Amino acid sequence: MKGKKMMEQYGNGLALAEKHYSQYGSRAKALKAEGRKVIGYLSALAPVEIITAAGIIPLRLKGNVSEAITKADAHMETIVCPFIRNVFDTALKGKYDFLDGMVLPHQCDSIDRTNDVWSYNLNLPYWHFLNFPHLTDDPSIEFTKSILRIFIDTLEKYTGNAITDEALVQAVKAHNENRRVMRELYSLRKADYPLISGAEMMKVLVAAMSLPVEESSALIGDVIKEVKLRGVPNGTSLSRIMLIGDQIDDVAIVETIESAGANLVMDDLSIGSKMYWADVDITPDPVQGIAERYLKKLKLPTTCITAGNNYQENLEARFGHIKQNIKDFKVDGVVLFIYKFCDPYGFEVPAMKSFIETAGVPVLYLEDEYSSSTLPRMKTRVEAFLEMIA
Amino acid sequence: MADDKKPRALATQAAAKIPKFVRGNMSATLKAKEEGKKVAYAYINDGQDEIMRAMDIVPAWGESFSGVCAAKRDAEQYLQKAESDNFSRSLCTYATCTLGFDMLREEMGGEMPPGAPWGGMGRPDMIIGSGQQLCDPRFKWPQATQHYLQDVPVFVGSMYYPPWDPNMDHKGQEKIYVKYATEELRACVSFCEKHIGKKMDWDKLAALVDLTDRTWDIFIDTYELRKAIPTPMDTGDAMNTMVPLTFNLGTQEAYDFYADLNLELRQKIEQKQGVADEEKYRILWGAGLPSWFALGDFQYFNSKGAVFPVETTYRNAEKVERLNLPKTNDPLEHIAWRWVRFWTHWYDKARNRPGSIPKVERIIEYIEDYKCDGVVFHSAFSCRSWHAGIVQQAEILRKIYKDIPVLIMEGDIVDISSYNEADTHNRIDAFIEALETVRSKGN
């Protein structure tokens, strides 16, 4: 396997993760040069199994928090999610020129209302807006199956090859395995002295979403082997923090937390545990399992979970997994980091914050940009929070 | 004080009747509580209007309440209250305004907060949302409200439309969307039946669906009278006369209102009564919700001889015959077809003009039909739904149509802290100069 050879070339998993983190997308670009097709996607809602089954490399898009937005503002309003604007700016600057196409799942208004802006300005050979609904009831599952089949149809037309059920099942298995190994890596953070730091984990998470699925799993497996060889560190244990948010994909925020004297031991991020906790069930119709995973199992604020016979039960259905992870990973405090102009996450803040606090865990709520320029002011608040919970 | 503000001049008698409509809708929620009727928090363009009306559920419209608070420049206390519980100022201020109001009312044990505009809204017995493509607050606002009204049951339905893709014919997808929307409307009926304790009267619903079709038709017929030169009514009034279509759909009052407006506009056209003393420039309100606290800006335009004979905002209806709806005996399916086809109405036109998009096609159609000289957009910082993509629309318009003067105003719908009157008027002045320059060049 080419990916395996590459890892041997670079020596170990963490070093390779560092490389793919700092040279984001380089592997997809290299594969493109070898004749493979690469499709970029936004958000945890993109059904990567279908892209993989089409024989295409899925590359999750990220921006650059250290890069000022200089081109996007000419086409996209500043009231749009700062992450979306930054990724669009990055794409306009040519970072993703090697892509054959993009998939924009309907996650929120910032994506829905700028789909035209992206497609018009980037003008890639393949484009698809995947119109995910916000509900999770039975009619919504049936609807989702229909729009997934439309997506499959467009990919088949684009590649000229049929996407068979067998190919879908194989892709589902490969991505489930990817999730399994990542969960195994997460479990190494449960110990009093986590075997992998939050900063290292962030780099692995980012690297993992930039690779073909088998290479991604191999990378994670190598990281597991490597960190298991580490001895238990000396010293006192630090406050254990969970980070909640959507696409936080840069190590700067994690370093801000950890440099203030804490360990980031768990997350509820859309590039992190949100992605890896839920598998696709192998169902007679593979599209059924995919639809159920993305609509029902992913705990994103952009889906409207109405389960429960009363409000408390509804909160459990929406946020119970967070409370469970707080328990499993022995979390002392939560940093809830929400991007400005985000209605889906923003409207949940009071409910989520009070729900978590009922578990006796304090929450620091921060609203900020997708930019390292605002980190100094955030650092002060994080330090004060850590002092409070120490 | 808000109530001391000089009322804005209106061009039509119909628009002057609107405060009574709005006040009536709000007081209906209070009266319903006294009479034991059920009140539901509802959200505009939900597709559920006829269901609520057929079941005698009294809708309490959050957007309307927030708009009134903003117009009376009395929203700040509610925005601050919401902010105190970590609702960001960058969120939809229609939502955060009512959330702040709900928080205050609950703190007062259900009593109306003192000074609530026009008596305030009644406490709901249920919340009926619609997780649709109109905006994210469709489904997040009901959830957020329930955090403060925990005993109030919430229903959220769905109503989507096929996405625009120049390379894909949407017609093949419409049936999927209509089937889904119909099932969600049926779920809405079941929810209402459960919580009001009676079954739907399907004949009544069918009659109300028919009434809505006729209301859409007369609304469009009436608004198209504004093509006349000089125009007898502009967007300044339309931001008022949208109320029956938006908040009273499925009622005879809404239909009668547009019938009366139709007569009034015909009389004005006959008498050549225009909005401005001298109509020099005709402008399209291209997109965006207005700043409800600054509707006087329309008069500022008028004072410069600029009128708005047409707008895209709140014109959420189309002549039913133009939508070419498939026949069905199911009133819910008819509602679904009506809305899905409304959203896809400009798709074919856009497909026929390379590089275009439906929203721009709509703008071009209105520019030509209403003989407009320029386009004004309003970008409200707290709302992505209507206000993201405006820059792109202006860019495409100039590229595929012509280099027409465009003004993008910036502000908000409810939060007055975003507004600077002097700066806004300066920008309007510059835009008027641009219109004049184009005219002097003979374009």
Tab-separated table of N, CA, C and O in Angstrom, chain A residues 74-75 77 79-80 106 108-110 112-113 115-117 120-121 127-129 131-135 137 139-140 143 146-147 150 154 301-302 304-305 311-312 314 318 340-344 346-351 353-354 365 367, chain B residues 85-88 90-92 95 99 133-137 139-140 143-144 146-148 150 156-158 160-161 163-165 168 173 176-177 180 183-184 355 357 359 380-381 383-385 387-392 395-396 399:
chain	number	residue	atom	x	y	z
A	74	ALA	N	-14.876	40.108	-1.329
A	74	ALA	CA	-15.402	40.699	-2.564
A	74	ALA	C	-16.630	39.954	-3.057
A	74	ALA	O	-17.380	40.462	-3.894
A	75	HIS	N	-16.829	38.730	-2.558
A	75	HIS	CA	-17.935	37.898	-3.068
A	75	HIS	C	-18.875	37.393	-1.983
A	75	HIS	O	-19.996	36.979	-2.271
A	77	GLU	N	-20.470	37.843	2.031
A	77	GLU	CA	-20.701	38.805	3.108
A	77	GLU	C	-19.963	38.425	4.401
A	77	GLU	O	-19.774	37.244	4.692
A	79	ILE	N	-21.189	38.599	7.231
A	79	ILE	CA	-22.140	38.020	8.193
A	79	ILE	C	-22.198	36.499	8.067
A	79	ILE	O	-22.934	35.840	8.787
A	80	VAL	N	-21.438	35.958	7.120
A	80	VAL	CA	-21.396	34.507	6.948
A	80	VAL	C	-20.425	33.924	7.973
A	80	VAL	O	-19.470	34.587	8.393
A	106	HIS	N	-25.993	20.484	2.956
A	106	HIS	CA	-26.794	21.547	3.561
A	106	HIS	C	-26.734	21.398	5.078
A	106	HIS	O	-27.549	20.711	5.681
A	108	CYS	N	-26.166	24.371	7.145
A	108	CYS	CA	-26.648	25.605	7.783
A	108	CYS	C	-26.856	26.673	6.712
A	108	CYS	O	-26.502	26.489	5.559
A	109	ASP	N	-27.418	27.801	7.134
A	109	ASP	CA	-27.649	28.906	6.185
A	109	ASP	C	-26.359	29.383	5.541
A	109	ASP	O	-26.346	29.790	4.386
A	110	SER	N	-25.278	29.381	6.310
A	110	SER	CA	-24.020	29.888	5.756
A	110	SER	C	-23.557	29.057	4.561
A	110	SER	O	-22.891	29.582	3.663
A	112	ASP	N	-25.872	26.910	2.746
A	112	ASP	CA	-26.986	26.940	1.795
A	112	ASP	C	-26.984	28.227	0.973
A	112	ASP	O	-27.096	28.203	-0.254
A	113	ARG	N	-26.847	29.337	1.654
A	113	ARG	CA	-26.978	30.610	0.958
A	113	ARG	C	-25.721	31.034	0.195
A	113	ARG	O	-25.754	32.022	-0.540
A	115	ASN	N	-23.857	28.573	-1.535
A	115	ASN	CA	-23.575	27.532	-2.523
A	115	ASN	C	-23.330	28.156	-3.901
A	115	ASN	O	-22.368	27.807	-4.595
A	116	ASP	N	-24.184	29.104	-4.287
A	116	ASP	CA	-24.011	29.796	-5.569
A	116	ASP	C	-22.673	30.516	-5.641
A	116	ASP	O	-22.027	30.550	-6.684
A	117	VAL	N	-22.304	31.123	-4.523
A	117	VAL	CA	-21.083	31.934	-4.496
A	117	VAL	C	-19.852	31.045	-4.725
A	117	VAL	O	-18.961	31.380	-5.504
A	120	TYR	N	-19.995	29.460	-8.410
A	120	TYR	CA	-19.798	30.471	-9.453
A	120	TYR	C	-18.336	30.890	-9.549
A	120	TYR	O	-17.778	31.028	-10.621
A	121	ASN	N	-17.721	31.089	-8.411
A	121	ASN	CA	-16.355	31.622	-8.403
A	121	ASN	C	-15.276	30.555	-8.561
A	121	ASN	O	-14.187	30.849	-9.052
A	127	TRP	N	-19.866	19.691	-9.196
A	127	TRP	CA	-20.393	20.459	-8.058
A	127	TRP	C	-21.687	19.825	-7.570
A	127	TRP	O	-22.526	19.417	-8.385
A	128	HIS	N	-21.851	19.718	-6.275
A	128	HIS	CA	-23.133	19.190	-5.798
A	128	HIS	C	-23.487	19.771	-4.432
A	128	HIS	O	-22.672	19.737	-3.508
A	129	PHE	N	-24.695	20.300	-4.360
A	129	PHE	CA	-25.254	20.731	-3.082
A	129	PHE	C	-26.139	19.606	-2.587
A	129	PHE	O	-27.123	19.244	-3.244
A	131	ASN	N	-28.756	18.285	-0.283
A	131	ASN	CA	-29.768	19.010	0.484
A	131	ASN	C	-30.273	18.233	1.711
A	131	ASN	O	-31.452	17.863	1.797
A	132	PHE	N	-29.390	18.012	2.669
A	132	PHE	CA	-29.771	17.322	3.904
A	132	PHE	C	-30.874	18.088	4.626
A	132	PHE	O	-30.802	19.306	4.767
A	133	PRO	N	-31.883	17.362	5.106
A	133	PRO	CA	-32.916	18.044	5.912
A	133	PRO	C	-32.432	18.252	7.342
A	133	PRO	O	-31.378	17.732	7.730
A	134	HIS	N	-33.207	18.971	8.119
A	134	HIS	CA	-32.818	19.243	9.505
A	134	HIS	C	-33.483	18.291	10.492
A	134	HIS	O	-33.111	18.268	11.659
A	135	LEU	N	-34.513	17.566	10.040
A	135	LEU	CA	-35.221	16.673	10.960
A	135	LEU	C	-34.683	15.253	10.893
A	135	LEU	O	-33.949	14.897	9.967
A	137	ASP	N	-36.926	12.456	11.637
A	137	ASP	CA	-38.045	11.513	11.699
A	137	ASP	C	-38.041	10.580	10.479
A	137	ASP	O	-37.187	10.707	9.585
A	139	PRO	N	-40.050	10.210	7.760
A	139	PRO	CA	-40.098	10.810	6.416
A	139	PRO	C	-38.768	11.465	6.027
A	139	PRO	O	-38.383	11.462	4.855
A	140	SER	N	-38.060	12.002	7.015
A	140	SER	CA	-36.770	12.652	6.721
A	140	SER	C	-35.724	11.618	6.304
A	140	SER	O	-34.868	11.898	5.459
A	143	PHE	N	-36.557	10.760	2.757
A	143	PHE	CA	-36.133	11.888	1.905
A	143	PHE	C	-34.618	11.880	1.735
A	143	PHE	O	-34.089	12.084	0.632
A	146	SER	N	-33.433	9.491	-0.716
A	146	SER	CA	-33.673	9.983	-2.085
A	146	SER	C	-32.582	10.959	-2.525
A	146	SER	O	-32.071	10.863	-3.646
A	147	ILE	N	-32.217	11.860	-1.632
A	147	ILE	CA	-31.210	12.845	-2.071
A	147	ILE	C	-29.812	12.215	-2.136
A	147	ILE	O	-28.971	12.665	-2.910
A	150	ILE	N	-29.693	10.714	-5.514
A	150	ILE	CA	-29.430	11.748	-6.536
A	150	ILE	C	-27.927	12.055	-6.558
A	150	ILE	O	-27.309	12.192	-7.615
A	154	THR	N	-25.293	11.618	-9.682
A	154	THR	CA	-24.428	12.664	-10.265
A	154	THR	C	-22.977	12.206	-10.299
A	154	THR	O	-22.240	12.521	-11.241
A	301	PRO	N	-25.819	20.239	15.939
A	301	PRO	CA	-26.930	21.171	16.216
A	301	PRO	C	-27.745	21.515	14.983
A	301	PRO	O	-28.818	22.084	15.092
A	302	THR	N	-27.227	21.145	13.815
A	302	THR	CA	-27.950	21.466	12.584
A	302	THR	C	-29.031	20.445	12.268
A	302	THR	O	-29.739	20.591	11.288
A	304	CYS	N	-32.482	18.776	13.955
A	304	CYS	CA	-33.439	19.096	15.016
A	304	CYS	C	-33.916	17.799	15.662
A	304	CYS	O	-34.744	17.086	15.104
A	305	ILE	N	-33.343	17.500	16.804
A	305	ILE	CA	-33.720	16.265	17.508
A	305	ILE	C	-34.916	16.577	18.398
A	305	ILE	O	-34.830	17.409	19.305
A	311	TYR	N	-39.125	17.949	28.175
A	311	TYR	CA	-37.949	18.736	27.826
A	311	TYR	C	-36.656	18.112	28.344
A	311	TYR	O	-35.636	18.095	27.635
A	312	GLN	N	-36.688	17.583	29.559
A	312	GLN	CA	-35.470	16.982	30.107
A	312	GLN	C	-35.034	15.782	29.275
A	312	GLN	O	-33.839	15.587	29.023
A	314	ASN	N	-35.659	15.409	26.181
A	314	ASN	CA	-35.165	15.956	24.923
A	314	ASN	C	-33.711	16.420	25.064
A	314	ASN	O	-32.872	16.193	24.182
A	318	ARG	N	-30.383	15.192	23.046
A	318	ARG	CA	-29.520	16.111	22.286
A	318	ARG	C	-28.098	16.166	22.837
A	318	ARG	O	-27.132	16.238	22.079
A	340	LYS	N	-18.733	33.024	15.607
A	340	LYS	CA	-19.694	34.129	15.458
A	340	LYS	C	-20.599	33.872	14.243
A	340	LYS	O	-20.167	33.227	13.294
A	341	PHE	N	-21.795	34.391	14.292
A	341	PHE	CA	-22.759	34.279	13.192
A	341	PHE	C	-23.240	32.851	12.976
A	341	PHE	O	-23.674	32.509	11.878
A	342	CYS	N	-23.152	32.008	14.004
A	342	CYS	CA	-23.600	30.620	13.846
A	342	CYS	C	-24.919	30.425	14.579
A	342	CYS	O	-24.948	30.262	15.804
A	343	ASP	N	-26.020	30.442	13.834
A	343	ASP	CA	-27.337	30.248	14.456
A	343	ASP	C	-27.526	28.835	15.016
A	343	ASP	O	-28.012	28.695	16.138
A	344	PRO	N	-27.165	27.777	14.268
A	344	PRO	CA	-27.424	26.435	14.822
A	344	PRO	C	-26.735	26.190	16.169
A	344	PRO	O	-27.354	25.658	17.093
A	346	GLY	N	-25.326	28.650	18.103
A	346	GLY	CA	-25.569	29.771	19.006
A	346	GLY	C	-26.864	29.652	19.784
A	346	GLY	O	-26.922	29.982	20.973
A	347	PHE	N	-27.921	29.167	19.115
A	347	PHE	CA	-29.205	29.058	19.807
A	347	PHE	C	-29.221	27.933	20.841
A	347	PHE	O	-30.132	27.847	21.649
A	348	GLU	N	-28.223	27.057	20.803
A	348	GLU	CA	-28.176	25.959	21.772
A	348	GLU	C	-27.386	26.312	23.026
A	348	GLU	O	-27.381	25.532	23.981
A	349	VAL	N	-26.683	27.430	23.023
A	349	VAL	CA	-25.734	27.712	24.103
A	349	VAL	C	-26.379	27.654	25.498
A	349	VAL	O	-25.887	26.933	26.369
A	350	PRO	N	-27.475	28.397	25.759
A	350	PRO	CA	-28.027	28.349	27.129
A	350	PRO	C	-28.459	26.940	27.538
A	350	PRO	O	-28.192	26.513	28.669
A	351	ALA	N	-29.112	26.212	26.625
A	351	ALA	CA	-29.598	24.864	26.960
A	351	ALA	C	-28.430	23.922	27.210
A	351	ALA	O	-28.403	23.188	28.207
A	353	LYS	N	-25.266	24.664	27.895
A	353	LYS	CA	-24.441	25.105	29.030
A	353	LYS	C	-25.084	24.673	30.351
A	353	LYS	O	-24.427	24.078	31.212
A	354	SER	N	-26.375	24.920	30.488
A	354	SER	CA	-27.015	24.576	31.756
A	354	SER	C	-27.109	23.066	31.928
A	354	SER	O	-26.984	22.542	33.033
A	365	TYR	N	-17.980	29.656	27.986
A	365	TYR	CA	-18.515	29.890	26.640
A	365	TYR	C	-17.746	31.019	25.974
A	365	TYR	O	-17.631	32.121	26.514
A	367	GLU	N	-17.323	33.032	22.195
A	367	GLU	CA	-17.754	33.244	20.811
A	367	GLU	C	-16.634	33.966	20.095
A	367	GLU	O	-16.177	35.020	20.572
B	85	ASP	N	-28.296	35.665	28.896
B	85	ASP	CA	-28.221	34.210	29.023
B	85	ASP	C	-27.419	33.605	27.865
B	85	ASP	O	-27.678	32.476	27.449
B	86	ASN	N	-26.489	34.396	27.349
B	86	ASN	CA	-25.501	33.924	26.356
B	86	ASN	C	-26.037	33.725	24.943
B	86	ASN	O	-25.447	32.964	24.174
B	87	PHE	N	-27.155	34.352	24.607
B	87	PHE	CA	-27.515	34.394	23.192
B	87	PHE	C	-26.713	35.518	22.547
B	87	PHE	O	-26.815	36.680	22.949
B	88	SER	N	-25.935	35.160	21.548
B	88	SER	CA	-25.064	36.147	20.904
B	88	SER	C	-25.865	37.217	20.177
B	88	SER	O	-26.935	36.946	19.642
B	90	SER	N	-25.006	38.239	17.435
B	90	SER	CA	-24.901	37.947	16.004
B	90	SER	C	-25.997	37.006	15.524
B	90	SER	O	-26.129	36.751	14.338
B	91	LEU	N	-26.790	36.462	16.457
B	91	LEU	CA	-27.887	35.574	16.059
B	91	LEU	C	-29.064	36.388	15.535
B	91	LEU	O	-29.141	37.601	15.765
B	92	CYS	N	-30.001	35.696	14.899
B	92	CYS	CA	-31.215	36.332	14.372
B	92	CYS	C	-31.895	37.167	15.462
B	92	CYS	O	-32.312	36.622	16.495
B	95	ALA	N	-35.453	36.406	16.562
B	95	ALA	CA	-35.539	35.332	17.547
B	95	ALA	C	-35.108	35.818	18.933
B	95	ALA	O	-35.815	35.592	19.925
B	99	LEU	N	-37.107	35.825	22.455
B	99	LEU	CA	-36.554	35.005	23.544
B	99	LEU	C	-36.392	35.851	24.808
B	99	LEU	O	-36.712	35.414	25.914
B	133	GLN	N	-35.886	25.412	4.339
B	133	GLN	CA	-34.733	26.136	3.822
B	133	GLN	C	-34.843	27.641	3.987
B	133	GLN	O	-33.943	28.357	3.571
B	134	LEU	N	-35.899	28.109	4.599
B	134	LEU	CA	-35.994	29.558	4.761
B	134	LEU	C	-34.873	30.057	5.655
B	134	LEU	O	-34.229	31.055	5.369
B	135	CYS	N	-34.646	29.403	6.773
B	135	CYS	CA	-33.520	29.804	7.620
B	135	CYS	C	-33.310	28.817	8.765
B	135	CYS	O	-34.206	28.060	9.114
B	136	ASP	N	-32.128	28.848	9.338
B	136	ASP	CA	-31.823	27.985	10.483
B	136	ASP	C	-32.702	28.294	11.703
B	136	ASP	O	-33.075	27.370	12.438
B	137	PRO	N	-33.016	29.561	11.984
B	137	PRO	CA	-33.885	29.824	13.147
B	137	PRO	C	-35.243	29.135	13.061
B	137	PRO	O	-35.932	28.995	14.072
B	139	PHE	N	-35.835	26.103	12.931
B	139	PHE	CA	-35.875	24.943	13.825
B	139	PHE	C	-35.091	25.164	15.112
B	139	PHE	O	-35.294	24.440	16.084
B	140	LYS	N	-34.201	26.161	15.143
B	140	LYS	CA	-33.437	26.414	16.373
B	140	LYS	C	-34.206	27.316	17.342
B	140	LYS	O	-34.092	27.192	18.552
B	143	GLN	N	-36.652	25.370	19.562
B	143	GLN	CA	-35.899	24.632	20.592
B	143	GLN	C	-35.420	25.581	21.685
B	143	GLN	O	-35.503	25.277	22.879
B	144	ALA	N	-34.890	26.724	21.257
B	144	ALA	CA	-34.358	27.688	22.230
B	144	ALA	C	-35.482	28.233	23.105
B	144	ALA	O	-35.311	28.449	24.315
B	146	GLN	N	-38.202	26.685	23.964
B	146	GLN	CA	-38.653	25.662	24.903
B	146	GLN	C	-37.762	25.604	26.153
B	146	GLN	O	-38.208	25.129	27.204
B	147	HIS	N	-36.561	26.104	26.055
B	147	HIS	CA	-35.685	26.132	27.232
B	147	HIS	C	-36.313	26.982	28.343
B	147	HIS	O	-36.063	26.756	29.522
B	148	TYR	N	-37.125	27.949	27.945
B	148	TYR	CA	-37.757	28.847	28.929
B	148	TYR	C	-39.231	28.499	29.150
B	148	TYR	O	-39.818	28.898	30.145
B	150	GLN	N	-40.730	25.227	29.256
B	150	GLN	CA	-40.448	23.795	29.163
B	150	GLN	C	-41.694	22.919	29.112
B	150	GLN	O	-41.633	21.768	28.701
B	156	VAL	N	-41.795	20.481	14.977
B	156	VAL	CA	-41.044	21.075	13.861
B	156	VAL	C	-41.245	20.177	12.651
B	156	VAL	O	-40.956	18.975	12.712
B	157	GLY	N	-41.777	20.742	11.593
B	157	GLY	CA	-41.972	19.998	10.346
B	157	GLY	C	-40.853	20.307	9.365
B	157	GLY	O	-39.814	20.863	9.747
B	158	SER	N	-41.047	19.947	8.130
B	158	SER	CA	-40.024	20.232	7.111
B	158	SER	C	-40.687	20.615	5.809
B	158	SER	O	-41.730	20.066	5.464
B	160	TYR	N	-38.882	21.602	2.084
B	160	TYR	CA	-37.705	22.003	1.304
B	160	TYR	C	-38.065	22.130	-0.166
B	160	TYR	O	-39.159	21.770	-0.577
B	161	TYR	N	-37.116	22.625	-0.915
B	161	TYR	CA	-37.304	22.700	-2.362
B	161	TYR	C	-36.010	22.262	-3.036
B	161	TYR	O	-34.926	22.353	-2.434
B	163	PRO	N	-32.637	22.112	-4.791
B	163	PRO	CA	-31.618	23.156	-4.906
B	163	PRO	C	-31.392	23.545	-6.361
B	163	PRO	O	-31.588	22.725	-7.265
B	164	TRP	N	-30.987	24.765	-6.556
B	164	TRP	CA	-30.673	25.225	-7.911
B	164	TRP	C	-29.338	24.639	-8.349
B	164	TRP	O	-28.339	24.705	-7.640
B	165	ASP	N	-29.348	24.044	-9.528
B	165	ASP	CA	-28.122	23.538	-10.136
B	165	ASP	C	-28.291	23.722	-11.633
B	165	ASP	O	-29.198	23.134	-12.232
B	168	MET	N	-28.671	20.524	-13.690
B	168	MET	CA	-29.616	19.479	-13.302
B	168	MET	C	-31.044	20.010	-13.387
B	168	MET	O	-31.330	21.077	-12.854
B	173	GLN	N	-36.936	16.158	-9.539
B	173	GLN	CA	-36.806	16.025	-8.085
B	173	GLN	C	-38.051	16.513	-7.333
B	173	GLN	O	-38.205	16.219	-6.150
B	176	ILE	N	-40.241	14.217	-5.116
B	176	ILE	CA	-39.599	13.775	-3.861
B	176	ILE	C	-39.823	14.829	-2.777
B	176	ILE	O	-40.163	14.512	-1.631
B	177	TYR	N	-39.651	16.076	-3.167
B	177	TYR	CA	-39.802	17.170	-2.202
B	177	TYR	C	-41.258	17.345	-1.764
B	177	TYR	O	-41.549	17.599	-0.596
B	180	TYR	N	-42.317	14.528	0.616
B	180	TYR	CA	-41.752	14.771	1.944
B	180	TYR	C	-42.517	15.884	2.677
B	180	TYR	O	-42.945	15.731	3.832
B	183	GLU	N	-45.961	14.761	3.833
B	183	GLU	CA	-45.920	13.903	5.036
B	183	GLU	C	-45.664	14.734	6.293
B	183	GLU	O	-46.216	14.474	7.360
B	184	GLU	N	-44.823	15.742	6.177
B	184	GLU	CA	-44.545	16.597	7.336
B	184	GLU	C	-45.777	17.436	7.699
B	184	GLU	O	-46.051	17.675	8.877
B	355	GLY	N	-24.815	31.492	-16.908
B	355	GLY	CA	-24.168	32.298	-15.858
B	355	GLY	C	-25.133	32.908	-14.879
B	355	GLY	O	-24.722	33.542	-13.908
B	357	ILE	N	-28.497	32.968	-12.129
B	357	ILE	CA	-29.058	32.181	-11.032
B	357	ILE	C	-30.504	32.656	-10.829
B	357	ILE	O	-30.856	33.777	-11.218
B	359	LYS	N	-32.294	33.839	-8.366
B	359	LYS	CA	-32.544	35.106	-7.675
B	359	LYS	C	-32.249	36.300	-8.580
B	359	LYS	O	-32.932	37.327	-8.509
B	380	ALA	N	-28.694	42.786	6.387
B	380	ALA	CA	-28.883	42.830	7.841
B	380	ALA	C	-27.906	41.862	8.502
B	380	ALA	O	-27.875	40.677	8.152
B	381	PHE	N	-27.155	42.352	9.450
B	381	PHE	CA	-26.021	41.559	9.956
B	381	PHE	C	-26.455	40.327	10.740
B	381	PHE	O	-25.706	39.355	10.852
B	383	CYS	N	-28.908	38.213	10.068
B	383	CYS	CA	-29.683	37.226	9.301
B	383	CYS	C	-28.914	36.769	8.067
B	383	CYS	O	-28.723	37.553	7.138
B	384	ARG	N	-28.504	35.530	8.076
B	384	ARG	CA	-27.789	34.998	6.934
B	384	ARG	C	-28.746	34.578	5.822
B	384	ARG	O	-28.416	34.634	4.642
B	385	SER	N	-29.924	34.150	6.213
B	385	SER	CA	-30.837	33.556	5.249
B	385	SER	C	-31.145	34.466	4.061
B	385	SER	O	-30.982	34.084	2.917
B	387	HIS	N	-29.725	37.456	3.620
B	387	HIS	CA	-28.723	38.492	3.378
B	387	HIS	C	-27.345	37.974	3.021
B	387	HIS	O	-26.443	38.753	2.789
B	388	ALA	N	-27.160	36.662	2.982
B	388	ALA	CA	-25.907	36.118	2.469
B	388	ALA	C	-26.129	35.801	0.992
B	388	ALA	O	-27.124	35.186	0.641
B	389	GLY	N	-25.209	36.249	0.162
B	389	GLY	CA	-25.349	36.026	-1.276
B	389	GLY	C	-25.741	37.270	-2.046
B	389	GLY	O	-25.787	37.251	-3.277
B	390	ILE	N	-25.990	38.357	-1.330
B	390	ILE	CA	-26.402	39.606	-1.999
B	390	ILE	C	-25.271	40.165	-2.871
B	390	ILE	O	-25.493	40.592	-4.007
B	391	VAL	N	-24.065	40.149	-2.339
B	391	VAL	CA	-22.911	40.664	-3.091
B	391	VAL	C	-22.785	39.908	-4.412
B	391	VAL	O	-22.540	40.490	-5.479
B	392	GLN	N	-22.980	38.595	-4.315
B	392	GLN	CA	-22.880	37.751	-5.501
B	392	GLN	C	-23.993	38.070	-6.498
B	392	GLN	O	-23.768	38.122	-7.709
B	395	GLU	N	-23.103	41.101	-8.331
B	395	GLU	CA	-21.992	40.830	-9.257
B	395	GLU	C	-22.509	40.144	-10.530
B	395	GLU	O	-22.145	40.527	-11.648
B	396	ILE	N	-23.360	39.128	-10.323
B	396	ILE	CA	-23.889	38.389	-11.479
B	396	ILE	C	-24.805	39.287	-12.301
B	396	ILE	O	-24.751	39.280	-13.541
B	399	LYS	N	-22.832	41.381	-14.517
B	399	LYS	CA	-22.079	40.610	-15.504
B	399	LYS	C	-22.966	40.104	-16.639
B	399	LYS	O	-22.594	40.181	-17.814
